[in-house]
Amino acid sequence: MSTPYRLVMTTCDSKDNAKHIAAHLVLNKLAACVNILPQLESIYMWQGEVTQSDEFKLLIKTKSALVNEVIEVIQTEHSYDVPEVQVIEITNGAQQYFNWMEEVLN
């Protein structure tokens, strides 16, 4: 089973930036819900060096038709030059939750 819903993930360097992006998406009906996972540690390559930083993970629940707008908001409102954006297809789930998403996003 496939659904018209997606999970978009990104990370932010501060809780304030994470909350700003989350509120923007929800207020503009681009996301039904955004979870902000507490501080996590990321290790990655940046400008030729191994970098370690504390980040906050956003799990953004949206419709596939809104993904490009969600990505645009992340790229515009994010504090990073190159923000992480990953989109995962939601293949199955609780129909009641999907019904709620439809209500919220219309």
Short mmCIF file of C-alpha atoms in Angstrom, two decimals:
data_model
loop_
_atom_site.label_atom_id
_atom_site.label_comp_id
_atom_site.label_asym_id
_atom_site.label_seq_id
_atom_site.Cartn_x
_atom_site.Cartn_y
_atom_site.Cartn_z
CA MET A 1 0.00 0.00 0.00
CA SER A 2 1.21 3.49 -0.80
CA THR A 3 -0.17 6.73 0.61
CA PRO A 4 -0.01 10.37 -0.51
CA TYR A 5 1.91 11.29 2.65
CA ARG A 6 5.58 11.92 3.30
CA LEU A 7 7.94 12.31 6.23
CA VAL A 8 10.50 15.07 5.67
CA MET A 9 13.52 15.16 7.94
CA THR A 10 16.04 17.89 8.65
CA THR A 11 18.38 18.89 11.45
CA CYS A 12 18.91 22.33 13.01
CA ASP A 13 21.76 23.73 15.07
CA SER A 14 19.45 25.31 17.65
CA LYS A 15 16.11 24.64 19.25
CA ASP A 16 15.02 28.16 18.32
CA ASN A 17 15.66 27.56 14.60
CA ALA A 18 13.90 24.16 14.83
CA LYS A 19 10.84 25.74 16.49
CA HIS A 20 10.81 28.59 13.96
CA ILE A 21 10.77 26.21 10.99
CA ALA A 22 8.20 23.91 12.65
CA ALA A 23 5.82 26.78 13.47
CA HIS A 24 6.18 28.26 9.98
CA LEU A 25 5.28 24.93 8.37
CA VAL A 26 2.30 24.24 10.64
CA LEU A 27 0.90 27.79 10.52
CA ASN A 28 1.06 27.79 6.72
CA LYS A 29 -0.60 24.35 6.48
CA LEU A 30 2.47 22.76 4.90
CA ALA A 31 2.81 20.23 7.72
CA ALA A 32 0.19 18.57 9.89
CA CYS A 33 2.70 18.02 12.68
CA VAL A 34 6.41 18.53 13.31
CA ASN A 35 8.25 16.61 16.01
CA ILE A 36 11.45 18.14 17.34
CA LEU A 37 13.67 15.44 18.74
CA PRO A 38 15.90 16.57 21.59
CA GLN A 39 19.51 17.39 21.19
CA LEU A 40 21.53 14.77 19.34
CA GLU A 41 25.16 14.58 18.31
CA SER A 42 26.10 14.59 14.63
CA ILE A 43 29.48 13.80 13.10
CA TYR A 44 29.96 14.69 9.43
CA MET A 45 32.39 16.06 6.85
CA TRP A 46 32.18 19.80 6.26
CA GLN A 47 34.64 21.76 4.15
CA GLY A 48 37.17 18.93 4.24
CA GLU A 49 37.13 18.40 8.00
CA VAL A 50 35.35 16.01 10.34
CA THR A 51 32.87 18.14 12.24
CA GLN A 52 30.99 17.34 15.41
CA SER A 53 27.96 19.34 16.49
CA ASP A 54 24.83 19.17 18.60
CA GLU A 55 21.64 19.33 16.55
CA PHE A 56 17.88 18.97 16.80
CA LYS A 57 16.04 16.62 14.42
CA LEU A 58 12.74 17.64 12.83
CA LEU A 59 10.26 14.99 11.67
CA ILE A 60 7.82 16.79 9.41
CA LYS A 61 4.55 15.04 8.46
CA THR A 62 3.08 16.32 5.20
CA LYS A 63 1.41 15.43 1.91
CA SER A 64 3.49 14.48 -1.11
CA ALA A 65 1.92 17.41 -3.00
CA LEU A 66 3.41 19.83 -0.44
CA VAL A 67 6.96 18.41 -0.28
CA ASN A 68 8.52 20.96 -2.64
CA GLU A 69 7.05 23.84 -0.62
CA VAL A 70 8.29 22.25 2.61
CA ILE A 71 11.79 21.94 1.14
CA GLU A 72 11.67 25.58 0.01
CA VAL A 73 10.76 26.73 3.53
CA ILE A 74 13.57 24.66 5.03
CA GLN A 75 16.10 26.10 2.60
CA THR A 76 14.87 29.67 3.16
CA GLU A 77 14.42 29.62 6.95
CA HIS A 78 17.32 27.35 7.90
CA SER A 79 20.50 28.66 9.51
CA TYR A 80 22.73 26.25 7.55
CA ASP A 81 24.17 26.96 4.10
CA VAL A 82 23.36 23.36 3.10
CA PRO A 83 20.54 21.99 5.26
CA GLU A 84 19.84 18.28 5.36
CA VAL A 85 16.57 17.40 3.67
CA GLN A 86 15.44 13.80 3.34
CA VAL A 87 11.99 12.71 2.19
CA ILE A 88 10.58 9.31 3.08
CA GLU A 89 7.46 7.86 1.48
CA ILE A 90 4.90 6.74 4.05
CA THR A 91 3.69 3.41 2.73
CA ASN A 92 1.20 2.49 5.44
CA GLY A 93 -0.27 3.72 8.70
CA ALA A 94 -3.39 4.46 10.70
CA GLN A 95 -6.21 5.73 8.49
CA GLN A 96 -7.58 7.86 11.35
CA TYR A 97 -4.26 9.73 11.49
CA PHE A 98 -4.29 10.23 7.71
CA ASN A 99 -7.87 11.54 7.97
CA TRP A 100 -6.70 14.03 10.60
CA MET A 101 -3.81 15.10 8.34
CA GLU A 102 -6.27 15.73 5.52
CA GLU A 103 -8.42 17.92 7.79
CA VAL A 104 -5.46 19.94 9.04
CA LEU A 105 -3.79 20.42 5.66
CA ASN A 106 -6.92 21.52 3.75
#
